PDB file of C-alpha atoms in Angstrom:
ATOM      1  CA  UNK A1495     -20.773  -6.941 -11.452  1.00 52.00           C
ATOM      2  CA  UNK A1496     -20.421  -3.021 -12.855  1.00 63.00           C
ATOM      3  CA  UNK A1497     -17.720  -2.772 -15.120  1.00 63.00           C
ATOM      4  CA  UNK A1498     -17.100   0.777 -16.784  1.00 65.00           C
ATOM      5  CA  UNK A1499     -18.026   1.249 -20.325  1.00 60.00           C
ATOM      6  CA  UNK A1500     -15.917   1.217 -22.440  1.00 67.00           C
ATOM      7  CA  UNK A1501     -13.142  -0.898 -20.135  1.00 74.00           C
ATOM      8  CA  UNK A1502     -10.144   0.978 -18.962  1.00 86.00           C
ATOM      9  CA  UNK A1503      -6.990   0.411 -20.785  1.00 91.00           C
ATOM     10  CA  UNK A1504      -4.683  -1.353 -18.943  1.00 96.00           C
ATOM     11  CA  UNK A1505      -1.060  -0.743 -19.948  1.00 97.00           C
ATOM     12  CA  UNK A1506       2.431  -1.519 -18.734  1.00 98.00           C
ATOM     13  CA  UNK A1507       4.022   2.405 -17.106  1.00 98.00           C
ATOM     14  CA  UNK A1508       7.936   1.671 -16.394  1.00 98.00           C
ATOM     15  CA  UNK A1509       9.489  -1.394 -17.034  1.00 94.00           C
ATOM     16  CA  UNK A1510      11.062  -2.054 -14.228  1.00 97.00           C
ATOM     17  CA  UNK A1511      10.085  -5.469 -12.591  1.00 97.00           C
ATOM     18  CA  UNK A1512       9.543  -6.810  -8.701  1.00 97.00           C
ATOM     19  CA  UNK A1513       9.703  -9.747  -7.278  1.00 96.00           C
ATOM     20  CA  UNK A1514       6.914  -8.425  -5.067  1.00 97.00           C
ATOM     21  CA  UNK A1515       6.046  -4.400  -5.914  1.00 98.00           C
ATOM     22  CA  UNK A1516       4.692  -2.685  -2.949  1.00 98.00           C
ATOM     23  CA  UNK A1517       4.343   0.473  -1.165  1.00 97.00           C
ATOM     24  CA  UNK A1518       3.373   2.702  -4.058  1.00 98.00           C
ATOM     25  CA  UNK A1519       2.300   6.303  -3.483  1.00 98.00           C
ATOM     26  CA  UNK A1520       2.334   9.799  -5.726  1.00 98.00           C
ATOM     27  CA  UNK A1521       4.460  12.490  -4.351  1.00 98.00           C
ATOM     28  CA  UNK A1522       3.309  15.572  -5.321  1.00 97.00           C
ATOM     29  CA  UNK A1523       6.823  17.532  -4.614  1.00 96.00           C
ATOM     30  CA  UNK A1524       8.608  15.282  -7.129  1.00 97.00           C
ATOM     31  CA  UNK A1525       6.300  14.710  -9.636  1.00 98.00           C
ATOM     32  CA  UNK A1526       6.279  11.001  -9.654  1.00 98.00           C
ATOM     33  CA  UNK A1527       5.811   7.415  -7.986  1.00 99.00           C
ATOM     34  CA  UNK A1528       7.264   5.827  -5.295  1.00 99.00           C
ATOM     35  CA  UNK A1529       7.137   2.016  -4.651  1.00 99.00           C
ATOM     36  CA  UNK A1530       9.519  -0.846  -3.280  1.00 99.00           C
ATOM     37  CA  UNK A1531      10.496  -4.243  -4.149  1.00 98.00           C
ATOM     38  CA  UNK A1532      10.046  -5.442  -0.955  1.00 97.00           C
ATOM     39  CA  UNK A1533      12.293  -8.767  -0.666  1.00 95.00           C
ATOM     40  CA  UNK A1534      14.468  -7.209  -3.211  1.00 96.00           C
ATOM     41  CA  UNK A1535      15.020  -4.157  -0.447  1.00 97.00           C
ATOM     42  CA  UNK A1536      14.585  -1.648  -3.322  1.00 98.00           C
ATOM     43  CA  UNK A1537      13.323   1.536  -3.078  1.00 99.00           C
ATOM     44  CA  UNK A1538      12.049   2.956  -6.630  1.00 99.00           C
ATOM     45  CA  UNK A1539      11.140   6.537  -7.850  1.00 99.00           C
ATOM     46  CA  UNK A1540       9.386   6.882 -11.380  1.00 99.00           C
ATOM     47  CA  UNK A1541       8.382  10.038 -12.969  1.00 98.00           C
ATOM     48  CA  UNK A1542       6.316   9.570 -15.838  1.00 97.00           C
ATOM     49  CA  UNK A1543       6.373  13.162 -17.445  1.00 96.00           C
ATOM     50  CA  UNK A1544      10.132  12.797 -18.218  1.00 97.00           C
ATOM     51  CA  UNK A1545      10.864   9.081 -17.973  1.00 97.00           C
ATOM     52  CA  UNK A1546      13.117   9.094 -15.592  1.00 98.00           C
ATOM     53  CA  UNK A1547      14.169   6.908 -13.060  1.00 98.00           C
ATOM     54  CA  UNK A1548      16.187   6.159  -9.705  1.00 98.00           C
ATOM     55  CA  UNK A1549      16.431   3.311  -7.661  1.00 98.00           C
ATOM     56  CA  UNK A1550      17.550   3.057  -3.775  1.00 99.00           C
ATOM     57  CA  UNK A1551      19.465  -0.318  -2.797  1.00 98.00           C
ATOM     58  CA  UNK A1552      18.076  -0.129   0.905  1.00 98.00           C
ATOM     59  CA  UNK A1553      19.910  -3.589   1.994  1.00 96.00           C
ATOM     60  CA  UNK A1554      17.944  -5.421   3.408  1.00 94.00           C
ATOM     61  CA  UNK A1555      13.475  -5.675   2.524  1.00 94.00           C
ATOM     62  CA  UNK A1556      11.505  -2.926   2.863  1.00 97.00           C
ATOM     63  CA  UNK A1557       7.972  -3.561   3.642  1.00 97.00           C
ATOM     64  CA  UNK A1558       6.311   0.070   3.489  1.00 98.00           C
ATOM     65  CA  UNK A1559       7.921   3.562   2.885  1.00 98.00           C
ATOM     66  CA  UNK A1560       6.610   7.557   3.718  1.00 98.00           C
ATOM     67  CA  UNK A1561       7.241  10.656   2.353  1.00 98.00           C
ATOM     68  CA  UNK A1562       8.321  13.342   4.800  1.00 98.00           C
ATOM     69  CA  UNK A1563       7.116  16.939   4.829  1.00 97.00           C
ATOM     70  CA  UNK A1564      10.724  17.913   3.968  1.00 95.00           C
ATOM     71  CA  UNK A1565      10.991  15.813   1.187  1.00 95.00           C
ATOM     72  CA  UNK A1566      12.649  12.410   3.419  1.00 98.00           C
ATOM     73  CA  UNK A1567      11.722   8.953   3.343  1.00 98.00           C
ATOM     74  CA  UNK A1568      10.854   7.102   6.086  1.00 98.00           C
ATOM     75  CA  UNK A1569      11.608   3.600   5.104  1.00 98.00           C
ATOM     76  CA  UNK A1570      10.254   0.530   7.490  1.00 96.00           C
ATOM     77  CA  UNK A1571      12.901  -2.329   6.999  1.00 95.00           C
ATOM     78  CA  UNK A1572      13.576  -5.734   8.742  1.00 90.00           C
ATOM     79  CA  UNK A1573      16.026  -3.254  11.403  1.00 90.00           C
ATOM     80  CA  UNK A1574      13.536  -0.657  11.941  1.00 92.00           C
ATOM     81  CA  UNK A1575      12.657   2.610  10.465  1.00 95.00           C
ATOM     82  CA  UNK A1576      15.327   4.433   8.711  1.00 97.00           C
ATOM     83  CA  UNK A1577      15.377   7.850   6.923  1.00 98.00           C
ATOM     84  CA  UNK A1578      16.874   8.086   3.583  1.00 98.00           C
ATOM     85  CA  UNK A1579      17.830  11.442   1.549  1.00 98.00           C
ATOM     86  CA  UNK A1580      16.880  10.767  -1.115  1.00 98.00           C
ATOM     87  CA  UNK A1581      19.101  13.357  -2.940  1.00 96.00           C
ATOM     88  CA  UNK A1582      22.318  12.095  -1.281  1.00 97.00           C
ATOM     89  CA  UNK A1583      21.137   8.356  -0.635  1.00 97.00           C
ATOM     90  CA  UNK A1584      22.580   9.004   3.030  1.00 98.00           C
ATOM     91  CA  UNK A1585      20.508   6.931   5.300  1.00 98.00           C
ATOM     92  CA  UNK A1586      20.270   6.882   8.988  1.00 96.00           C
ATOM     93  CA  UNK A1587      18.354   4.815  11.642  1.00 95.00           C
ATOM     94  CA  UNK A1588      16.113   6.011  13.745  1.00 95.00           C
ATOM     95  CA  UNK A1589      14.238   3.439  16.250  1.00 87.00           C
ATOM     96  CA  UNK A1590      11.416   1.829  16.205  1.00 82.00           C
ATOM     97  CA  UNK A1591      10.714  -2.551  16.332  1.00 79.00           C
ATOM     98  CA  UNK A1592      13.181  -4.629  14.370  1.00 71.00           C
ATOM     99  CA  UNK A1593      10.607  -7.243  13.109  1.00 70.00           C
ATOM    100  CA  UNK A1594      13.123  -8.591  10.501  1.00 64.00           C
ATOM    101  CA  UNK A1595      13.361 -12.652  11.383  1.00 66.00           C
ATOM    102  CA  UNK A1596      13.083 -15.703   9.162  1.00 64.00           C
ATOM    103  CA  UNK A1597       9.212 -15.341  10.843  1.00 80.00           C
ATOM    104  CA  UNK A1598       8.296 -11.738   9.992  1.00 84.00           C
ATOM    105  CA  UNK A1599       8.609  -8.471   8.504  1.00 91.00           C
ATOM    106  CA  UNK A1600       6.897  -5.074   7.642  1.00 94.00           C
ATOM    107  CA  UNK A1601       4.305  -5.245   5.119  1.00 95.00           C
ATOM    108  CA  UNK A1602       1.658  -2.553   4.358  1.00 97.00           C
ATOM    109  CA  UNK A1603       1.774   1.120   5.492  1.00 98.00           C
ATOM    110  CA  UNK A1604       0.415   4.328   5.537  1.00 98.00           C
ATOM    111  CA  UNK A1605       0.253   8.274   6.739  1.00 98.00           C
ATOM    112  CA  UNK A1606      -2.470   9.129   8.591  1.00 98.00           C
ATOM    113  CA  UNK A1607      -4.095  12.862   8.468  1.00 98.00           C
ATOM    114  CA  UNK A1608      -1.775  13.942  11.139  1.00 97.00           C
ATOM    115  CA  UNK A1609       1.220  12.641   9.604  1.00 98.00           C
ATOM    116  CA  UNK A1610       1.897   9.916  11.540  1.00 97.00           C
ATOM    117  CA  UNK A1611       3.555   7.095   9.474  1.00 98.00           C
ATOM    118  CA  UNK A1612       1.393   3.867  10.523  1.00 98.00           C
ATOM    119  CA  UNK A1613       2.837   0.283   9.329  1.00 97.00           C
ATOM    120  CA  UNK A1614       2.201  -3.223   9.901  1.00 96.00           C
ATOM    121  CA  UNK A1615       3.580  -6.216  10.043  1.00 94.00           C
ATOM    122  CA  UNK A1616       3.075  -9.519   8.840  1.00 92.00           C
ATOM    123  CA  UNK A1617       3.992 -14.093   9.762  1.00 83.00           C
ATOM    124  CA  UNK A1618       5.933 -15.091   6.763  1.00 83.00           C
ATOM    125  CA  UNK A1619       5.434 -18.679   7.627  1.00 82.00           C
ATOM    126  CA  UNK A1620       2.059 -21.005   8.178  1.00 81.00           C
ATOM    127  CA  UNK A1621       3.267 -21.328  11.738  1.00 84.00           C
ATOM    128  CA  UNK A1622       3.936 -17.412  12.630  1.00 82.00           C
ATOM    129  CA  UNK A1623       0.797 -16.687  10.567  1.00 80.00           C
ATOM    130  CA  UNK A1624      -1.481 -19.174  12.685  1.00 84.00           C
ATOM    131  CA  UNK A1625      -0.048 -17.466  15.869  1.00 87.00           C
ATOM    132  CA  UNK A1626      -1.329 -14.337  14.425  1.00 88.00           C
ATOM    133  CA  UNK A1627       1.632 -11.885  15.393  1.00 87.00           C
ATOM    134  CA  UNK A1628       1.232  -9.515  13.290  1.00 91.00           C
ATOM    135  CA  UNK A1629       0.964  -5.610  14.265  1.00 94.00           C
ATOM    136  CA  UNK A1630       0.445  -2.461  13.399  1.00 97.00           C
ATOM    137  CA  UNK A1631       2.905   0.485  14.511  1.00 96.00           C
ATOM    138  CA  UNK A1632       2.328   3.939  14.832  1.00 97.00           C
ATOM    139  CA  UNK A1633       5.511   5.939  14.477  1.00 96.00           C
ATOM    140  CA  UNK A1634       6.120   9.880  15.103  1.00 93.00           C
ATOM    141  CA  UNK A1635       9.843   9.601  13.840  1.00 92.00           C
ATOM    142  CA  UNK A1636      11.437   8.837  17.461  1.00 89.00           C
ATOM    143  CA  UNK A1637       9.281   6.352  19.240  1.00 89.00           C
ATOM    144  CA  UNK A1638       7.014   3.450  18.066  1.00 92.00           C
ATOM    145  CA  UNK A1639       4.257   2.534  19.943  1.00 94.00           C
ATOM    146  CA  UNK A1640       2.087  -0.733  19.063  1.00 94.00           C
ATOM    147  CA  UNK A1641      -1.691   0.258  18.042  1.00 97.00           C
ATOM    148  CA  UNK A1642      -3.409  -3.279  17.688  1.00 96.00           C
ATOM    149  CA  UNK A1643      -2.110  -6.367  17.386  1.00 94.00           C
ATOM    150  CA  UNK A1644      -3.674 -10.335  16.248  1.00 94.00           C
ATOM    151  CA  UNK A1645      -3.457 -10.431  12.597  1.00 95.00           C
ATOM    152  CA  UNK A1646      -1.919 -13.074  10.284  1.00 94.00           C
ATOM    153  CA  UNK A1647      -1.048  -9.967   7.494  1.00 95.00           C
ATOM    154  CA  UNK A1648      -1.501  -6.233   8.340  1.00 97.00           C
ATOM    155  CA  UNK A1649      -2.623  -4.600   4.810  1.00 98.00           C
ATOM    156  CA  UNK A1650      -4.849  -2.309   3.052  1.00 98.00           C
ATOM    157  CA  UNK A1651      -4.514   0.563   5.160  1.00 99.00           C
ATOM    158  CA  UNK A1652      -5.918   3.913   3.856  1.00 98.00           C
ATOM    159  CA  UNK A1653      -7.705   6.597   5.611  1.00 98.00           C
ATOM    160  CA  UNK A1654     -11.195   8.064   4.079  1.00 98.00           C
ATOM    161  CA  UNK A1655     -10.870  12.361   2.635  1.00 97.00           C
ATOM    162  CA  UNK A1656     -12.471  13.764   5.798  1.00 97.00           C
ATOM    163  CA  UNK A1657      -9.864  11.474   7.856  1.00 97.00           C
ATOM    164  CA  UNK A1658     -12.602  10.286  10.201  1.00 98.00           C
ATOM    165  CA  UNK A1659     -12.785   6.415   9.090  1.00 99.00           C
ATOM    166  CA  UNK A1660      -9.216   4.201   9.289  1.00 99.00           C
ATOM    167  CA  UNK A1661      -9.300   0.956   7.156  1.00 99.00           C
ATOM    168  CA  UNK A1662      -7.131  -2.206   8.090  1.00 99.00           C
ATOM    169  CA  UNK A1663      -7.729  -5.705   6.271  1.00 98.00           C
ATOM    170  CA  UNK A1664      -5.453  -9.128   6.779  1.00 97.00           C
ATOM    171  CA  UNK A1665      -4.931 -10.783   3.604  1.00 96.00           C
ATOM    172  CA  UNK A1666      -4.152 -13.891   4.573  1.00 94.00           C
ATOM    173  CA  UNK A1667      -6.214 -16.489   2.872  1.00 93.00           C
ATOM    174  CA  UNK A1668      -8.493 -17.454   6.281  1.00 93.00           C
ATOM    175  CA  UNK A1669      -9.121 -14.012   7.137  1.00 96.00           C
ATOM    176  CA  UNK A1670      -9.961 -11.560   3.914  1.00 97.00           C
ATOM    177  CA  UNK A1671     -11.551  -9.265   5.479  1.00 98.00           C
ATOM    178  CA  UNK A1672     -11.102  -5.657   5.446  1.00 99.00           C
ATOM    179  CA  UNK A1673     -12.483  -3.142   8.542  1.00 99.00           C
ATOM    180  CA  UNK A1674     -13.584  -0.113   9.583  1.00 99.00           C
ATOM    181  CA  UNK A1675     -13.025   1.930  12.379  1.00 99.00           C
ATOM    182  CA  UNK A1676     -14.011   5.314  13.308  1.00 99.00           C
ATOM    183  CA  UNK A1677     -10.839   7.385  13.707  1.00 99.00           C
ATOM    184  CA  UNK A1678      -9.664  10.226  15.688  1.00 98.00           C
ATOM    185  CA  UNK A1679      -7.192  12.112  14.534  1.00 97.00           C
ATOM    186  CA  UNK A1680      -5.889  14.588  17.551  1.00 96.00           C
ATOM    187  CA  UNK A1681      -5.517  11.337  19.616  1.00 95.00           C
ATOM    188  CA  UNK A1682      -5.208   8.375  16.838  1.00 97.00           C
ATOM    189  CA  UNK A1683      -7.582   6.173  18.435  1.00 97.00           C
ATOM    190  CA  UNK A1684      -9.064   3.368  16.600  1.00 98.00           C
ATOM    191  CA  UNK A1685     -12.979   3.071  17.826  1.00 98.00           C
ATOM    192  CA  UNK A1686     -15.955   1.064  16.939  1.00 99.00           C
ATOM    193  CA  UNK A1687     -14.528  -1.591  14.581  1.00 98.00           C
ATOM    194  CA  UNK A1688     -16.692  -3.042  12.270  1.00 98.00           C
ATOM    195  CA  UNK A1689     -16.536  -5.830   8.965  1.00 99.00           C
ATOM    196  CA  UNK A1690     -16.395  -3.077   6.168  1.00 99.00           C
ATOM    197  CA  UNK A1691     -15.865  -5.818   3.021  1.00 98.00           C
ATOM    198  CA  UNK A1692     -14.993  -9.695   3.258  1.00 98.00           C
ATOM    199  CA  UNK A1693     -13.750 -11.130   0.356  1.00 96.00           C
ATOM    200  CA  UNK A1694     -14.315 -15.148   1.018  1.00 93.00           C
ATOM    201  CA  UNK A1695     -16.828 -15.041  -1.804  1.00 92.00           C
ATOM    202  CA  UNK A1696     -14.830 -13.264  -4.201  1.00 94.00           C
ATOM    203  CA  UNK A1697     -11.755 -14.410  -5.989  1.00 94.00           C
ATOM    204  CA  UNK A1698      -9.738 -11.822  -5.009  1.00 96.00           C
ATOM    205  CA  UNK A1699      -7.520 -11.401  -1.453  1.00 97.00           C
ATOM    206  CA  UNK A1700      -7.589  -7.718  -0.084  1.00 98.00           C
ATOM    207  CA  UNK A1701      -4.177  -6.021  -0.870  1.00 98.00           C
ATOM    208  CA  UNK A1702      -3.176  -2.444  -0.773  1.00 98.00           C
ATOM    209  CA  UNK A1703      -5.840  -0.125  -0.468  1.00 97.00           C
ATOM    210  CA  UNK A1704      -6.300   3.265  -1.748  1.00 98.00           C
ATOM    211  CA  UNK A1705      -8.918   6.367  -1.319  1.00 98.00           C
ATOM    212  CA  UNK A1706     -11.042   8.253  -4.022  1.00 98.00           C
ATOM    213  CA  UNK A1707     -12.404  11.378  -3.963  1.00 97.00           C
ATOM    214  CA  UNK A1708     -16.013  10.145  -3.476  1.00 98.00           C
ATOM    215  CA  UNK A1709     -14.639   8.064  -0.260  1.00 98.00           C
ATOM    216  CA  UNK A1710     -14.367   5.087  -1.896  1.00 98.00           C
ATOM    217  CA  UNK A1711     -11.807   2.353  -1.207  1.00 99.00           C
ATOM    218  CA  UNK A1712      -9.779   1.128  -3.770  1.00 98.00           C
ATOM    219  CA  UNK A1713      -9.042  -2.698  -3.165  1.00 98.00           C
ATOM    220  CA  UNK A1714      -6.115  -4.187  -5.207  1.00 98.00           C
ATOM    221  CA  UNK A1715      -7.135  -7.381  -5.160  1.00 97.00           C
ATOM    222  CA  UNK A1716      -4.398 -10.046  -4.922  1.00 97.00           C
ATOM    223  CA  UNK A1717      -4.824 -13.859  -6.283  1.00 96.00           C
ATOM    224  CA  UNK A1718      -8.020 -12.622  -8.790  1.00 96.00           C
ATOM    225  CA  UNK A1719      -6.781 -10.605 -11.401  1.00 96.00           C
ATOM    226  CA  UNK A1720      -9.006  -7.100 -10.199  1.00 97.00           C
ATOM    227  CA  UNK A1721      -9.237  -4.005  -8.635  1.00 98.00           C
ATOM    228  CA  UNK A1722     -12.354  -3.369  -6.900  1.00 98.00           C
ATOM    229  CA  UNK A1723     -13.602   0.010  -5.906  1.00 98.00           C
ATOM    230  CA  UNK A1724     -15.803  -0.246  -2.659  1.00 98.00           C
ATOM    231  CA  UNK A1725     -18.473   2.700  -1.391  1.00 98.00           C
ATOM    232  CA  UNK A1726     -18.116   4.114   2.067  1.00 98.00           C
ATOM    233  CA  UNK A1727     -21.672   1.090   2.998  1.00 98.00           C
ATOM    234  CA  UNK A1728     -19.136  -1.353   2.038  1.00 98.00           C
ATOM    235  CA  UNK A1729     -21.016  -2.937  -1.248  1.00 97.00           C
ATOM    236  CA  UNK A1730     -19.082  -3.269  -4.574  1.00 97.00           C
ATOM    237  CA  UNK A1731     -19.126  -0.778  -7.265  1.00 94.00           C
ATOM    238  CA  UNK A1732     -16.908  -1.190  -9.934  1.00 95.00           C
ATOM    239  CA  UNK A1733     -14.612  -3.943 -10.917  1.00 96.00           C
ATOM    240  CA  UNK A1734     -11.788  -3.560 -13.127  1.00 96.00           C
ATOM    241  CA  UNK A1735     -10.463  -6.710 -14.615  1.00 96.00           C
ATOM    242  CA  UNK A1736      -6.220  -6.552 -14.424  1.00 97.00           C
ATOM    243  CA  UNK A1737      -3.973  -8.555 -17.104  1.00 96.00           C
ATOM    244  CA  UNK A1738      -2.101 -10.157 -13.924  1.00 96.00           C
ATOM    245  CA  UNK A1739      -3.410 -12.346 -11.349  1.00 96.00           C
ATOM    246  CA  UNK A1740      -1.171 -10.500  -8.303  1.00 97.00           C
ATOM    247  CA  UNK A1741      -2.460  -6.540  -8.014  1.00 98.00           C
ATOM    248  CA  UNK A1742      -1.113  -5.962  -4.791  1.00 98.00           C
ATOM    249  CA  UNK A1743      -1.568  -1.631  -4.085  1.00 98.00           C
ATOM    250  CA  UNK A1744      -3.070   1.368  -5.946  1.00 98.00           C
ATOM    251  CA  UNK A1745      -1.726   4.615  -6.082  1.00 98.00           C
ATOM    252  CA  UNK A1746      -3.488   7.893  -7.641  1.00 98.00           C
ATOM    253  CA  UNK A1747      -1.428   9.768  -9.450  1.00 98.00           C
ATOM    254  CA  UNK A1748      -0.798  12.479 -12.264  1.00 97.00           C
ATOM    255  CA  UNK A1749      -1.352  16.470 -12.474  1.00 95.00           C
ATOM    256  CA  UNK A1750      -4.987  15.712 -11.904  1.00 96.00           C
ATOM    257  CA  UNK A1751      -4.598  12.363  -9.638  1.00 97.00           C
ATOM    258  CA  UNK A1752      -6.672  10.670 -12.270  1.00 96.00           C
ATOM    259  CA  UNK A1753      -4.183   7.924 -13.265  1.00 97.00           C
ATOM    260  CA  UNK A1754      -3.939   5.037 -11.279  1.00 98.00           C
ATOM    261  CA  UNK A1755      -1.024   2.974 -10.356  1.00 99.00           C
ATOM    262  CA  UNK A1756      -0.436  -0.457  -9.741  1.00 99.00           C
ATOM    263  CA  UNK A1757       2.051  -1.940  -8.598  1.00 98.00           C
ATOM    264  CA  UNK A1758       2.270  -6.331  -8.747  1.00 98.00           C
ATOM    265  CA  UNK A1759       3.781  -9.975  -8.028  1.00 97.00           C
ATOM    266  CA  UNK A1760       5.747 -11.399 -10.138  1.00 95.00           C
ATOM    267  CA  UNK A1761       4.483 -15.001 -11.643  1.00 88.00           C
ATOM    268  CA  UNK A1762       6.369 -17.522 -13.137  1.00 82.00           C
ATOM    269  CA  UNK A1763       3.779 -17.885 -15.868  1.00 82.00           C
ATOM    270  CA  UNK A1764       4.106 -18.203 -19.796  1.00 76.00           C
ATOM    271  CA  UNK A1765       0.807 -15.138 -20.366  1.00 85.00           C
ATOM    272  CA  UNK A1766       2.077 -13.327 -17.810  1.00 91.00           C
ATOM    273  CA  UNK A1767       5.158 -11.567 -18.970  1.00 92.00           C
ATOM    274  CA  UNK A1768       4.544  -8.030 -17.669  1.00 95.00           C
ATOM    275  CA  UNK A1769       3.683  -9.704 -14.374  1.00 96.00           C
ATOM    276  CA  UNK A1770       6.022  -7.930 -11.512  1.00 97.00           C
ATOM    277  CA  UNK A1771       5.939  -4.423 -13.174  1.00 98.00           C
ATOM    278  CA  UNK A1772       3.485  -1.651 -12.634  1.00 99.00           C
ATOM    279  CA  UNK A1773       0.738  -0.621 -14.760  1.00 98.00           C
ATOM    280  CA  UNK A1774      -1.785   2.248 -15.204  1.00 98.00           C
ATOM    281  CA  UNK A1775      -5.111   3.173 -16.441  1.00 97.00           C
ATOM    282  CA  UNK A1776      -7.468   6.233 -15.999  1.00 94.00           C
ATOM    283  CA  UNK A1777     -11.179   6.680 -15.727  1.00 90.00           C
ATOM    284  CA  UNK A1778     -13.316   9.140 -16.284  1.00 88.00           C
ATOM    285  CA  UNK A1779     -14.398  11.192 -13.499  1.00 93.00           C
ATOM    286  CA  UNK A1780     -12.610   9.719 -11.027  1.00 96.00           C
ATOM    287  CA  UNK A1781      -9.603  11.247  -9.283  1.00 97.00           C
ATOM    288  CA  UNK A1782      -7.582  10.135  -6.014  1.00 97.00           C
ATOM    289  CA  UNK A1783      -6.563  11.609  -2.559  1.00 93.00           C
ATOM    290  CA  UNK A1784      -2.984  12.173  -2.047  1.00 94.00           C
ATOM    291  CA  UNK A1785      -1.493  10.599   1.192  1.00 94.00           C
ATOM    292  CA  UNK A1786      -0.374  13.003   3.751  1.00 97.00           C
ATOM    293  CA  UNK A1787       3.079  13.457   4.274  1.00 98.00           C
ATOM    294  CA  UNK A1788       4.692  12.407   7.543  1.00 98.00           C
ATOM    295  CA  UNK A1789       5.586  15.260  10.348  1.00 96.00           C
ATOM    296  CA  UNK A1790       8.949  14.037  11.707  1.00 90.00           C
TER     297      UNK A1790
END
């Protein structure tokens, strides 16, 4: 499998550490990284140039959280979405499904070009899993509305540059498969769905998914230690071997969008001590796409 030459370094960025680290993206206004703990219900905010950090104690998880064009969050929680100012910490609700049971709960989200703030949901046991109730939401900031429905684990959601292909994968360990769809944005319909990667011969799971610059999609891949970056005909590029066996989303980031960001699991394991946190490593010649902010 294509490795780069020389291998990236791999290295620990802040050393803050998840129980399960989530929901990363680069904002651009601040300078720095978001992500969440998501059963921990923490919202985090890293910037690298300065070392500095906040964290938000959201109360209850957080599965998947948006920046809005005026500098809001939009934070999907087991009550619904809520906005948080993240200057004052004020938070407010504002609608949408209340998935939060001992069943389910948000899990993997995204903006789309428009800036609508799209997140899914997830069965956090065998039995909700097997009954696959899992969804994906499309909210505009007042009302939900359901987009497609049937999966075991929504994840991997990203969105290719020209915004004209929508990707969706279920991680769960009988489906890992990631899809394709052909996307419009004035009326955010999902079209023509097709297998885009499966992972059953690989010993990854797909988690979060990201966008290059060359439409490639960035696969953090869960359970199997690697990130793997997939072209737009679906085949295996690159594989980037991780010091932790639980990637679970990639974020571009920096001045130039060069560095990426990953965010992790923690295991219980003696060689994996850094296991949790997020870490970062560059390569050459490749840069990210930012993720549109949402349009409340």
């Amino acid at each position: 499998m294509p490795q780069p030459d020389p291998a990236p370094a791999v290295s620990v960025a802040f050393d803050q550490v998840a129980t399960v680290g989530e929901g990363s993206f680069w904002s651009a206004r601040r300078d720095g990284l978001y992500w969440v703990d998501i059963p921990g219900g923490k919202l985090h905010f890293n910037r690298p140039t300065d070392g500095s950090h906040k964290v938000w104690d959201l109360g209850r998880p957080v599965g998947c959280v948006a920046e809005t064009e005026a500098g809001g969050i939009v934070a999907a929680l087991t009550d619904g979405f809520w906005h948080l100012d993240p200057d004052t910490g004020d938070m407010r609700a504002m609608g949408g499904p209340a998935p939060g049971t001992v069943e389910h709960r948000f899990n993997d989200g995204t903006v789309d070009p428009a800036g609508r703030f799209l997140a899914g949901t997830m069965g956090l046991t065998p039995e909700a899993a097997e009954r696959g109730e899992g969804t994906l939401y499309r909210f505009d900031g007042t009302e939900a509305v359901e987009v497609m429905g049937g999966f075991k684990t929504v994840n991997g959601l990203a969105f290719s540059p020209d915004g004209k292909t929508a990707y969706v994968s279920d991680s769960n360990p009988a489906i890992q498969t990631v899809w394709a769809y052909d996307y419009d944005v004035d009326d955010a319909a999902w079209t023509n769905k097709r297998v885009f990667f499966e992972c059953h011969d690989w010993p990854a799971r797909p988690d979060g998914g990201a966008m290059d610059s060359d439409g490639c999609y960035w696969m953090a891949g869960v359970s199997g230690w690697q990130l793997l970056r997939i072209t737009p005909a679906g085949k295996v590029d690159m594989e980037i071997p991780m010091p932790i066996e639980k990637p679970t989303r990639i974020a571009f980031g920096g001045p130039k969008r060069d560095q990426l960001y990953v965010t992790s699991i923690r295991v219980d394991a003696p060689d994996q001590a850094d296991s949790g946190k997020v870490f970062t490593l560059s390569l050459p010649g490749i840069t990210g796409v930012d993720l549109p902010l949402m349009r409340i």
